[in-house]
Coordinates of N, CA and C in Angstrom, one line a residue:
M458 N 53.6 5.1 -59.2 CA 53.2 4.6 -60.5 C 53.6 3.2 -60.8
K459 N 54.9 2.9 -60.3 CA 55.4 1.6 -60.5 C 54.6 0.5 -59.7
R460 N 54.1 1.0 -58.6 CA 53.3 0.1 -57.7 C 52.0 -0.2 -58.3
I461 N 51.3 0.8 -58.9 CA 50.0 0.6 -59.6 C 50.2 -0.3 -60.8
C462 N 51.2 -0.2 -61.6 CA 51.4 -1.1 -62.7 C 51.6 -2.5 -62.2
S463 N 52.4 -2.7 -61.1 CA 52.6 -4.0 -60.6 C 51.3 -4.6 -60.1
I464 N 50.5 -3.9 -59.4 CA 49.2 -4.4 -58.9 C 48.3 -4.7 -60.0
S465 N 48.2 -3.8 -61.0 CA 47.3 -4.1 -62.1 C 47.7 -5.3 -62.9
L466 N 49.0 -5.5 -63.1 CA 49.6 -6.7 -63.8 C 49.2 -7.9 -63.1
S467 N 49.4 -7.9 -61.7 CA 49.0 -9.1 -61.0 C 47.6 -9.4 -61.0
V468 N 46.7 -8.4 -61.1 CA 45.3 -8.7 -61.2 C 44.9 -9.3 -62.5
V469 N 45.5 -8.8 -63.6 CA 45.3 -9.3 -64.9 C 45.7 -10.8 -65.0
I470 N 46.9 -11.1 -64.5 CA 47.4 -12.4 -64.5 C 46.5 -13.3 -63.7
A471 N 46.0 -12.9 -62.5 CA 45.1 -13.7 -61.7 C 43.8 -14.0 -62.5
L472 N 43.3 -13.0 -63.2 CA 42.0 -13.2 -64.0 C 42.3 -14.2 -65.1
C473 N 43.4 -14.1 -65.8 CA 43.8 -15.0 -66.8 C 43.9 -16.4 -66.3
L474 N 44.5 -16.6 -65.1 CA 44.6 -17.9 -64.6 C 43.2 -18.5 -64.2
I475 N 42.3 -17.6 -63.7 CA 41.0 -18.1 -63.3 C 40.2 -18.5 -64.6
V476 N 40.3 -17.8 -65.6 CA 39.6 -18.1 -66.9 C 40.2 -19.4 -67.5
A477 N 41.5 -19.5 -67.4 CA 42.2 -20.7 -68.1 C 41.9 -22.0 -67.3
S478 N 41.7 -21.9 -66.0 CA 41.4 -23.1 -65.2 C 40.0 -23.4 -65.1
E479 N 39.1 -22.8 -65.9 CA 37.7 -22.9 -65.7 C 37.3 -24.3 -66.3
R480 N 36.4 -25.0 -65.6 CA 35.8 -26.2 -66.0 C 34.5 -26.0 -66.6
R481 N 34.0 -27.0 -67.4 CA 32.7 -26.9 -68.0 C 31.6 -27.0 -66.9
A482 N 30.7 -26.1 -67.0 CA 29.5 -26.2 -66.1 C 28.3 -26.7 -66.9
W483 N 27.7 -27.7 -66.3 CA 26.5 -28.3 -66.9 C 25.3 -27.7 -66.2
G484 N 25.2 -26.4 -66.3 CA 24.1 -25.7 -65.6 C 23.1 -25.2 -66.7
Y485 N 22.0 -24.7 -66.2 CA 20.9 -24.2 -67.0 C 20.8 -22.7 -66.8
V486 N 20.8 -21.9 -67.9 CA 20.7 -20.5 -67.8 C 19.3 -20.1 -68.3
D487 N 18.5 -19.5 -67.5 CA 17.1 -19.1 -67.8 C 17.1 -18.1 -68.9
P488 N 16.2 -18.2 -69.9 CA 16.1 -17.2 -71.0 C 15.9 -15.7 -70.5
G489 N 15.4 -15.6 -69.3 CA 15.1 -14.2 -68.8 C 16.3 -13.6 -68.2
T490 N 17.5 -14.3 -68.1 CA 18.7 -13.7 -67.5 C 19.2 -12.5 -68.3
G491 N 19.1 -12.6 -69.6 CA 19.5 -11.5 -70.4 C 18.7 -10.2 -70.1
L492 N 17.4 -10.4 -69.9 CA 16.6 -9.2 -69.5 C 17.0 -8.6 -68.2
I493 N 17.4 -9.5 -67.3 CA 17.8 -9.0 -66.0 C 19.1 -8.2 -66.1
A494 N 20.0 -8.7 -67.0 CA 21.3 -7.9 -67.2 C 21.0 -6.6 -67.9
L495 N 20.0 -6.6 -68.8 CA 19.7 -5.3 -69.5 C 19.0 -4.4 -68.5
Q496 N 18.2 -4.9 -67.6 CA 17.6 -4.0 -66.6 C 18.7 -3.4 -65.6
A497 N 19.7 -4.2 -65.3 CA 20.7 -3.7 -64.4 C 21.5 -2.6 -65.1
A498 N 21.8 -2.8 -66.4 CA 22.5 -1.8 -67.1 C 21.7 -0.5 -67.2
A499 N 20.4 -0.6 -67.5 CA 19.5 0.5 -67.6 C 19.4 1.3 -66.2
S500 N 19.4 0.5 -65.1 CA 19.3 1.2 -63.8 C 20.6 1.9 -63.5
V501 N 21.8 1.4 -63.9 CA 23.0 2.1 -63.7 C 23.0 3.4 -64.5
V502 N 22.5 3.4 -65.8 CA 22.5 4.6 -66.6 C 21.5 5.6 -66.0
A503 N 20.4 5.1 -65.5 CA 19.4 6.0 -64.8 C 20.0 6.7 -63.6
A504 N 20.7 5.9 -62.8 CA 21.3 6.4 -61.6 C 22.4 7.5 -61.9
W505 N 23.1 7.2 -62.9 CA 24.1 8.2 -63.4 C 23.5 9.5 -63.8
A506 N 22.4 9.4 -64.6 CA 21.7 10.6 -65.1 C 21.1 11.3 -63.9
Y507 N 20.6 10.6 -62.9 CA 20.0 11.3 -61.7 C 21.1 12.1 -61.0
M508 N 22.3 11.5 -60.9 CA 23.4 12.2 -60.2 C 23.9 13.4 -60.9
V509 N 23.9 13.4 -62.2 CA 24.4 14.5 -63.0 C 23.3 15.4 -63.6
R510 N 22.1 15.3 -63.1 CA 21.0 16.0 -63.7 C 21.2 17.5 -63.8
R511 N 21.9 18.1 -62.8 CA 22.2 19.5 -62.8 C 23.1 19.9 -64.0
R512 N 24.0 19.1 -64.3 CA 24.9 19.3 -65.4 C 24.1 19.2 -66.7
I513 N 23.3 18.2 -66.8 CA 22.5 18.0 -68.0 C 21.5 19.2 -68.2
R514 N 20.9 19.6 -67.1 CA 19.9 20.7 -67.2 C 20.6 22.0 -67.5
A515 N 21.8 22.2 -67.0 CA 22.6 23.4 -67.3 C 23.1 23.4 -68.7
F516 N 23.3 22.3 -69.3 CA 23.7 22.2 -70.7 C 22.6 22.6 -71.6
F517 N 21.4 22.3 -71.3 CA 20.3 22.6 -72.2 C 19.6 23.9 -71.9
T518 N 19.9 24.6 -70.8 CA 19.3 25.9 -70.5 C 20.3 27.0 -70.5
R519 N 19.9 28.2 -70.8 CA 20.8 29.3 -70.8 C 20.8 29.9 -69.4
K520 N 22.0 30.4 -69.1 CA 22.1 31.0 -67.7 C 21.7 32.5 -67.8
K521 N 20.8 32.9 -67.0 CA 20.4 34.3 -66.9 C 21.5 35.1 -66.3
E522 N 21.7 36.3 -66.8 CA 22.7 37.2 -66.2 C 22.1 37.9 -65.0
E523 N 22.8 37.8 -63.9 CA 22.3 38.5 -62.7 C 22.8 39.9 -62.7
P524 N 21.9 40.8 -62.3 CA 22.4 42.2 -62.2 C 23.4 42.4 -61.1
P525 N 24.3 43.3 -61.3 CA 25.4 43.5 -60.3 C 24.8 43.9 -59.0
A526 N 25.4 43.4 -58.0 CA 24.9 43.7 -56.6 C 25.4 45.1 -56.2
I527 N 24.5 45.9 -55.8 CA 24.8 47.3 -55.4 C 24.6 47.4 -53.9
A528 N 25.6 47.8 -53.2 CA 25.5 47.9 -51.7 C 24.5 49.1 -51.4
P529 N 23.7 48.9 -50.4 CA 22.8 50.0 -50.1 C 23.6 51.2 -49.5
V530 N 23.2 52.4 -49.9 CA 23.8 53.6 -49.4 C 23.2 54.0 -48.0
P531 N 23.9 54.1 -46.9 CA 23.3 54.4 -45.6 C 22.9 55.9 -45.6
R532 N 21.7 56.1 -45.0 CA 21.2 57.5 -44.9 C 21.9 58.2 -43.7
P533 N 22.0 59.5 -43.7 CA 22.6 60.1 -42.6 C 21.8 60.0 -41.3
D534 N 20.5 59.9 -41.4 CA 19.7 59.8 -40.2 C 19.5 58.3 -39.7
D535 N 20.3 57.4 -40.2 CA 20.1 56.0 -39.9 C 20.6 55.8 -38.5
S536 N 19.8 55.1 -37.6 CA 20.1 54.9 -36.2 C 21.2 53.9 -36.0
R537 N 21.5 53.1 -37.0 CA 22.6 52.1 -36.8 C 23.9 52.8 -36.9
E538 N 24.0 53.9 -37.6 CA 25.3 54.6 -37.7 C 25.5 55.5 -36.6
A539 N 24.5 55.7 -35.7 CA 24.7 56.7 -34.6 C 25.6 56.2 -33.5
A540 N 25.7 54.9 -33.4 CA 26.5 54.3 -32.3 C 27.9 54.4 -32.6

């Protein structure tokens, strides 16, 4: 647990240093970039729903009770029992 806290603290510190040392970028961002980000988020949600579809389907449907399994009773003239 102590190691995980140490690693996560070092990652947070590294991210803070990266953000603090950022320079201004004189770049151009296309107006369609937001739509691409929205599409990526929607595809992640769709993939998640595809992976858990059985749980979703089970949540909305009722489970039918199965009749108890009864073992077949062997007949006295059954040839499998003769050996």
